[in-house]
CSV table of C-alpha atoms in Angstrom, one decimal:
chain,number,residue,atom,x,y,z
A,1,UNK,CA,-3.9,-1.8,-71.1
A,2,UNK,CA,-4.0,-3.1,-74.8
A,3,UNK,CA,-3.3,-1.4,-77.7
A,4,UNK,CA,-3.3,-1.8,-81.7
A,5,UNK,CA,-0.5,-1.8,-83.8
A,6,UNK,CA,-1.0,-0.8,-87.4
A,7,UNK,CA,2.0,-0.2,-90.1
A,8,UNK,CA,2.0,-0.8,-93.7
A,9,UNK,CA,5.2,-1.6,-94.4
A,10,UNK,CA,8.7,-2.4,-92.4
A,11,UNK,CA,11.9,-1.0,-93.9
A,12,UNK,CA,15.2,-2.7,-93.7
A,13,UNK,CA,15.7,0.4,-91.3
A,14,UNK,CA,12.8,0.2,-89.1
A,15,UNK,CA,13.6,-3.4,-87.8
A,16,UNK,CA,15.4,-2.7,-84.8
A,17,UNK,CA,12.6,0.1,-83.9
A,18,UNK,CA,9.6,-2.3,-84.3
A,19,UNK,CA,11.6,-4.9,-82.4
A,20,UNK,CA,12.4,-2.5,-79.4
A,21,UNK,CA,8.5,-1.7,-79.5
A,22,UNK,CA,7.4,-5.7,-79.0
A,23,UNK,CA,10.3,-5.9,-76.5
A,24,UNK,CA,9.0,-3.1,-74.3
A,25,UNK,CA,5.5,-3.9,-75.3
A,26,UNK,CA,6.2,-7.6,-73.6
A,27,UNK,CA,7.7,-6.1,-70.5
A,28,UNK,CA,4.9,-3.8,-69.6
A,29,UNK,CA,2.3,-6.8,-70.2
A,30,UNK,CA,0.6,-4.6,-72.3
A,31,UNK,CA,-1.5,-6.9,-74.3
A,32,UNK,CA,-1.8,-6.0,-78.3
A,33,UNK,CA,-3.7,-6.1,-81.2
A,34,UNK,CA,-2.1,-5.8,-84.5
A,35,UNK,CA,-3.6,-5.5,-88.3
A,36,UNK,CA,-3.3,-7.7,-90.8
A,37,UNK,CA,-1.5,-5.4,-92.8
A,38,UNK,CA,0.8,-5.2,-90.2
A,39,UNK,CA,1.1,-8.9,-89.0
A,40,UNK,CA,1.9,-9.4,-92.8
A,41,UNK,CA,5.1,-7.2,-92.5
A,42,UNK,CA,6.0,-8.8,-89.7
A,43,UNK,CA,6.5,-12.3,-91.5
A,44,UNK,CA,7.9,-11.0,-93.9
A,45,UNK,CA,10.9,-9.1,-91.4
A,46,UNK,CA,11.2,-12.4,-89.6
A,47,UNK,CA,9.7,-10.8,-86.4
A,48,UNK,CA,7.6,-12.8,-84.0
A,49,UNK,CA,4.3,-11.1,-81.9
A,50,UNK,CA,1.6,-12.7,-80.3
A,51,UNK,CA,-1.4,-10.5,-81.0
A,52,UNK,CA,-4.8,-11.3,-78.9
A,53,UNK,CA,-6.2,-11.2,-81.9
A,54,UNK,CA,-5.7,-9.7,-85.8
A,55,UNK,CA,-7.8,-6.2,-87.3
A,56,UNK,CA,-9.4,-5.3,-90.0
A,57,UNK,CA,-11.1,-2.0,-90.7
A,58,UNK,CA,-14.3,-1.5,-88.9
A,59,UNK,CA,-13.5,-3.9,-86.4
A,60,UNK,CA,-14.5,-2.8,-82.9
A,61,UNK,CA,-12.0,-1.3,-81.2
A,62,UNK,CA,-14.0,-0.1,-78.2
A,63,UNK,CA,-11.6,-2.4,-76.1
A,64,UNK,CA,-8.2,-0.9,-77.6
A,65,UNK,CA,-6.8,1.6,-75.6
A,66,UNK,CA,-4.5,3.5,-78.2
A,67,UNK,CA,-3.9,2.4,-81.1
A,68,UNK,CA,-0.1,2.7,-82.4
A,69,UNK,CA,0.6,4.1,-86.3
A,70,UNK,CA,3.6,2.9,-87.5
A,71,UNK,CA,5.0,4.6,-90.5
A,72,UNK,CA,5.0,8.0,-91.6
A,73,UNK,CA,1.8,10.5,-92.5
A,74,UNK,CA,0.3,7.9,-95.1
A,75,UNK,CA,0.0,5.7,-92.6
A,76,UNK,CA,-1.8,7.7,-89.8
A,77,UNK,CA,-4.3,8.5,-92.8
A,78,UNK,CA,-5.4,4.7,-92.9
A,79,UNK,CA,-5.5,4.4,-89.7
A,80,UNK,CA,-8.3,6.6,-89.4
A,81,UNK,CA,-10.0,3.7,-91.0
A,82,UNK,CA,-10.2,1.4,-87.7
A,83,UNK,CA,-10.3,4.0,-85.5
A,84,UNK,CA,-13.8,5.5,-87.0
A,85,UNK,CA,-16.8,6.1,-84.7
A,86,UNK,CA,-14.8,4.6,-81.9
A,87,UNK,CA,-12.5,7.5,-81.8
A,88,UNK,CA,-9.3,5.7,-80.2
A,89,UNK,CA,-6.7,7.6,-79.7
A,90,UNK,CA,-3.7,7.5,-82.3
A,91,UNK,CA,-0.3,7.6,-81.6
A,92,UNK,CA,1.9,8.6,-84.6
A,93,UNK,CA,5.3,6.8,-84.6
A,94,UNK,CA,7.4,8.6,-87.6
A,95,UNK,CA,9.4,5.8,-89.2
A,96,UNK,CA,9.0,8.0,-93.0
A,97,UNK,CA,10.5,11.3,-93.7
A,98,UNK,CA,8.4,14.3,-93.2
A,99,UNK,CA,5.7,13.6,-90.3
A,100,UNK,CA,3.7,16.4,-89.9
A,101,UNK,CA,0.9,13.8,-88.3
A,102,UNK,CA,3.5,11.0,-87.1
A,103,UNK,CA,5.6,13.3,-84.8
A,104,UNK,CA,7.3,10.9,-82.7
A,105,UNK,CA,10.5,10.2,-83.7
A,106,UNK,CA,11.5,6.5,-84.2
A,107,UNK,CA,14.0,7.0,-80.9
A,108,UNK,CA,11.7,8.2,-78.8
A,109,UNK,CA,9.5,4.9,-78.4
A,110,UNK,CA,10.1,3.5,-75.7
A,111,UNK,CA,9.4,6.9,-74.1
A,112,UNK,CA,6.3,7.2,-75.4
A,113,UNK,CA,5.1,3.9,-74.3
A,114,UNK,CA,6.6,4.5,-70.8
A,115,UNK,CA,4.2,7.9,-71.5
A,116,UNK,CA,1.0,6.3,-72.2
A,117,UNK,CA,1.3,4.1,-69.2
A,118,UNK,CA,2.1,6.8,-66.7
A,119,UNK,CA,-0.9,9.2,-68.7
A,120,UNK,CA,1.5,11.8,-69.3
A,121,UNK,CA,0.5,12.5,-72.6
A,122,UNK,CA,-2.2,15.1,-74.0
A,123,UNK,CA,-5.2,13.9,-76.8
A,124,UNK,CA,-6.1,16.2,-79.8
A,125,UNK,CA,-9.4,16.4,-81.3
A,126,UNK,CA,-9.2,16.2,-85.2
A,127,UNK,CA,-12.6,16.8,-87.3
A,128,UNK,CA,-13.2,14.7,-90.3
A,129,UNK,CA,-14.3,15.2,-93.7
A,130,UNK,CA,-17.2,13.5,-94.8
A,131,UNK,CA,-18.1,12.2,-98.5
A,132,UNK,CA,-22.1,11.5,-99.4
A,133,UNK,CA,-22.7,10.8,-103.2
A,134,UNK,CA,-25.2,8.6,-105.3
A,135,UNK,CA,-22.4,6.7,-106.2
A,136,UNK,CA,-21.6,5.6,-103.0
A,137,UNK,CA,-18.0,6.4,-103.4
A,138,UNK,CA,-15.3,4.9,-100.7
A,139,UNK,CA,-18.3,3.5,-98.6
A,140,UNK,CA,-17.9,2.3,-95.5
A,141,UNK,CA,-15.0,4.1,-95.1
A,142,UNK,CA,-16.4,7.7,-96.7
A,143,UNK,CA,-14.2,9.8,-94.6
A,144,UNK,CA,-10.8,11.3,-94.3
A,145,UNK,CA,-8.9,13.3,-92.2
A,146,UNK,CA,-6.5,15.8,-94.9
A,147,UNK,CA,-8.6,16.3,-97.9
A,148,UNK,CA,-11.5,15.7,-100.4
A,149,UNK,CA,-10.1,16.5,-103.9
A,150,UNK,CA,-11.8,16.6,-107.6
A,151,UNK,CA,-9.0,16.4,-110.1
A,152,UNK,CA,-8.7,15.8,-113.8
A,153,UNK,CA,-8.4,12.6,-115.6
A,154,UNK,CA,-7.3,11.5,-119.7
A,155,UNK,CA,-6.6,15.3,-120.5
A,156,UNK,CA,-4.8,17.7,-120.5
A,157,UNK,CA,-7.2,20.2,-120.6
A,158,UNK,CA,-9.0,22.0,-117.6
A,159,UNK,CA,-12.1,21.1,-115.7
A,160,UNK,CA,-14.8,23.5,-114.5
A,161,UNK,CA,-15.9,22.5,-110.8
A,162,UNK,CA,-19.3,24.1,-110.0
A,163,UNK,CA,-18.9,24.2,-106.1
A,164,UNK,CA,-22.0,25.6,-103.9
A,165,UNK,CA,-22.0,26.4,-100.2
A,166,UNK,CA,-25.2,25.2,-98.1
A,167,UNK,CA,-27.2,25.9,-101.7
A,168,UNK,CA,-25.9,29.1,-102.6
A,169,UNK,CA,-23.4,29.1,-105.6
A,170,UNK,CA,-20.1,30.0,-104.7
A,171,UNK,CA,-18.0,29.5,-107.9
A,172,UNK,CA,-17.4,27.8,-111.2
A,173,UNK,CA,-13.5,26.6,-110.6
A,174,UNK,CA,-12.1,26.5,-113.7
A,175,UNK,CA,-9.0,24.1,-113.0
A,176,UNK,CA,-7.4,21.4,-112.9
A,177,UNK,CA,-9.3,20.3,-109.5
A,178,UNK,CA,-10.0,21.6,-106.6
A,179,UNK,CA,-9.1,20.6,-103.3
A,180,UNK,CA,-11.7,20.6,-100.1
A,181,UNK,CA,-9.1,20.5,-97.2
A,182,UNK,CA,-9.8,20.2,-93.1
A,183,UNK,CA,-7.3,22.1,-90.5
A,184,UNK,CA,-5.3,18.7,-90.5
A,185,UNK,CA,-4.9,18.6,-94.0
A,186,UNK,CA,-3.8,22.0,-94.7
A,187,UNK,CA,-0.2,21.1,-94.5
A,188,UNK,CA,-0.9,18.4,-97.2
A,189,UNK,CA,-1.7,18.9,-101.0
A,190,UNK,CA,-3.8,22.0,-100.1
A,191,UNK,CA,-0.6,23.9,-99.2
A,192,UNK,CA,1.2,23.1,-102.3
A,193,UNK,CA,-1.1,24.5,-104.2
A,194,UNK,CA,-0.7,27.7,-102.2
A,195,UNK,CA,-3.6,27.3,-99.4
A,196,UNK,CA,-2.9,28.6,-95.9
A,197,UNK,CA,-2.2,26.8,-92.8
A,198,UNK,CA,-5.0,26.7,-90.6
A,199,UNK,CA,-4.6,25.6,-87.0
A,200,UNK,CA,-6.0,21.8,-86.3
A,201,UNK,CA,-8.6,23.3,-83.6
A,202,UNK,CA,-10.6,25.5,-85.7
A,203,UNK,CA,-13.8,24.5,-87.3
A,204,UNK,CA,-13.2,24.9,-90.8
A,205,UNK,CA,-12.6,23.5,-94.5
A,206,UNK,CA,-10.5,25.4,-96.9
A,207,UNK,CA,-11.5,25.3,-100.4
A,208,UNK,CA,-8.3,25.1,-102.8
A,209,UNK,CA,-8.3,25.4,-106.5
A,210,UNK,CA,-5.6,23.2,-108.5
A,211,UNK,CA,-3.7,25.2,-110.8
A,212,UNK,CA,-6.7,27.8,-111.6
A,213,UNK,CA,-6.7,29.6,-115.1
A,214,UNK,CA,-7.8,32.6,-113.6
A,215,UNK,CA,-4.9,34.1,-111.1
A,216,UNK,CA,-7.4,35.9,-109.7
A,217,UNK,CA,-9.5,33.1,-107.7
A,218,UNK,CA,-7.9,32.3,-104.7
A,219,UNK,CA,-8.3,29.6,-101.3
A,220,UNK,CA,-11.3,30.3,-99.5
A,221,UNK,CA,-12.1,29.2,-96.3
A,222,UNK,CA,-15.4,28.2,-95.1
A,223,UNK,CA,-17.5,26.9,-91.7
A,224,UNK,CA,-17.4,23.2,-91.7
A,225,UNK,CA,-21.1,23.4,-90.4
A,226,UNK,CA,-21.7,23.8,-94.0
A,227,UNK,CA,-22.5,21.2,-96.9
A,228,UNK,CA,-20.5,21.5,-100.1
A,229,UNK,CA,-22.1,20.4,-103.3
A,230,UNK,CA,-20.4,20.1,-106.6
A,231,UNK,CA,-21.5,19.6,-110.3
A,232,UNK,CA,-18.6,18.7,-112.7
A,233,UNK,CA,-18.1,19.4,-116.1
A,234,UNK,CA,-15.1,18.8,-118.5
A,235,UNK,CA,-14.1,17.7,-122.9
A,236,UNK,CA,-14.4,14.2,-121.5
A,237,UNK,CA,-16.6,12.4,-119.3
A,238,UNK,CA,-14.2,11.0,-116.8
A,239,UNK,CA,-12.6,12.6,-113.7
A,240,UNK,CA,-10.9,11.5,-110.2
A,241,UNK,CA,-11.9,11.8,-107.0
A,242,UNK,CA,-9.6,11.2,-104.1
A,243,UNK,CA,-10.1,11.1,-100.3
A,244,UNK,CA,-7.1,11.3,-98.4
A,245,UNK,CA,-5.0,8.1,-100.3
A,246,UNK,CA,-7.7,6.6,-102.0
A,247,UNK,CA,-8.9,7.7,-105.5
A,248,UNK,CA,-11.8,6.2,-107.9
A,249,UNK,CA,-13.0,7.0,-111.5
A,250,UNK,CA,-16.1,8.9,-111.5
A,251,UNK,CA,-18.0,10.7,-114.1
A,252,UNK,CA,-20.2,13.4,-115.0
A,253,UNK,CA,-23.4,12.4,-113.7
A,254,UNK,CA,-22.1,11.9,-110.4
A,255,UNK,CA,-23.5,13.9,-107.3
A,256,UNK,CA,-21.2,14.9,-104.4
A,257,UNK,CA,-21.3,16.4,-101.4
A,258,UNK,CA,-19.0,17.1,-98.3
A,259,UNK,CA,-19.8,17.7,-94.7
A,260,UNK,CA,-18.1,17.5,-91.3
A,261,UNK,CA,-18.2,13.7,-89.9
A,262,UNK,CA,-19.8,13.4,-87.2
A,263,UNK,CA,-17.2,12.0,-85.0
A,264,UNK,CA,-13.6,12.5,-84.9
A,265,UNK,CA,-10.0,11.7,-85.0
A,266,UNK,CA,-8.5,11.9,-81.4
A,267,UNK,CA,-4.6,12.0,-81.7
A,268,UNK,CA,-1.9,11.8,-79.0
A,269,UNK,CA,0.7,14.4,-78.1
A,270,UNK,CA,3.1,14.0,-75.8
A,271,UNK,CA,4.7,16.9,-73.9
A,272,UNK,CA,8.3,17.5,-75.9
A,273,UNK,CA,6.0,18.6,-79.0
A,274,UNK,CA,3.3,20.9,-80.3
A,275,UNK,CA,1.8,21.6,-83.4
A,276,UNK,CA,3.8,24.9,-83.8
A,277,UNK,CA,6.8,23.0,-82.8
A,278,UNK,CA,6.0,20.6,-85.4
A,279,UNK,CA,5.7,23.5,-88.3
A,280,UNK,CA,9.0,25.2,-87.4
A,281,UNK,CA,10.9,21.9,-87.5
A,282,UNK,CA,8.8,20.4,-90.6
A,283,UNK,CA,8.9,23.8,-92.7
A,284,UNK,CA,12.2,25.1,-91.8
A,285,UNK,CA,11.2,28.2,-90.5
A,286,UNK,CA,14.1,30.4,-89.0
A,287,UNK,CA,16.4,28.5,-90.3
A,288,UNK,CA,19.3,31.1,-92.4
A,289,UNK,CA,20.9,28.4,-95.1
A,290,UNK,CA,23.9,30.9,-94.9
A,291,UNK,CA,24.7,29.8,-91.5
């Protein structure tokens, strides 16, 4: 077995649990792989590893088994960048705050390790979202797994996002953005601006507007068989785009267009959690402050 370890950054609190993951890593003779992002963080911990060989994104990966996220959310969203086409499977280790992607526990390590050797584990399909412009924005990487989001940028006034739907005009959003959200991502920005939550396994993108001056426009959701096209118009020129964590400068002669990727995110679950599990714990529900 080998597999890939990818973190952005180590914590003063996170030592011991990255140490426990080499240790046990060492003892299984699992051979590894590690980023350069995270072989950087190692030095700087003081931590020793010694990786076949060191990643960057768009490597091939077709010899990696799983490939280890260390971090919280943020970081499972980069990782999507090595992964790409080869669509190996993710395991999430939370060592952030809120997790709803990273949902193993910094504790529960070793046990998931001891999991993927044994193959007690269960792999989730995850569609992408895919950008396409003239601008060739975020190329290679054009993909994300939350969200594609047109925002404003040097104003405080609104923008107007003309959004159409396989070439039929859906609406002019008059906003400050709008959001273009996958079933992953709608427990990300999409929900804080009131979308729904949408279960990972459907086949859809939910279309949310960012602080709309008309109450009356709500979150739609759509097929993600379709294309959606946008025009943008605003008092100035200049407005941001963002996929997942990365954001450019773009302005208003800029064409854009969103699809489905064609391949996919596959991440690990193990059998102690489930996405429902994961909303209960993450959102509070049932929980009475009073008591």
């Amino acid at each position: 077995m080998k597999i890939a370890l990818h973190g952005k950054s180590i914590t003063p609190e996170a030592i011991d649990c990255v140490k426990d993951l080499l240790q046990v890593l060492d003892e299984k003779s699992i051979d590894i792989a590690m980023s350069k992002d995270f072989e950087k963080q190692l030095k700087k911990v003081k931590l020793s590893a010694n990786p076949e060989r060191i990643l960057l994104p768009g490597d091939d990966l077709s010899d990696i088994d799983f490939v280890l996220s260390l971090g919280g959310d943020g970081t499972m969203l980069d990782t999507i960048a090595y992964t790409a086409q080869y669509e190996t499977p993710i395991v999430g280790i939370n060592l952030g705050r809120l997790g709803f992607l990273a949902t193993t526990p910094r504790g529960e390590i070793n046990n998931a390790v001891n999991a993927l050797v044994s193959g007690n584990f269960n792999v989730e399909s995850r569609s992408l979202i895919h950008v396409d412009s003239n601008e060739d924005l975020f190329a290679p990487f054009n993909f994300g797994l939350n969200e594609f989001t047109i925002v404003k940028k040097e104003t405080s006034s609104m923008i107007v996002v003309h959004t159409y739907v396989d070439g039929e005009y859906l609406n002019a959003y008059w906003a400050d953005g709008l959001i273009i959200s996958t079933p992953t991502g709608s427990t990300g920005y999409s929900l804080s601006c009131g979308g729904p939550l949408v279960h990972p396994r459907l086949k859809n993108f939910i279309l949310t507007p960012v602080s709309p001056h008309n109450l009356n426009v709500r979150p739609i959701i759509v097929s993600d068989q379709s294309e959606i096209t946008f025009e943008i118009e605003g008092r100035t020129n200049r407005f941001m785009v963002s996929l997942d964590s990365r954001s450019c400068s773009v302005d208003d002669k800029v064409k854009i267009s969103v699809k489905r990727e064609s391949f996919e995110a596959k991440l690990v679950r193990f059998d102690h959690n489930s996405y429902f599990d994961t909303l209960r714990q993450k959102l509070n529900w049932g929980v009475d402050a009073r008591n």
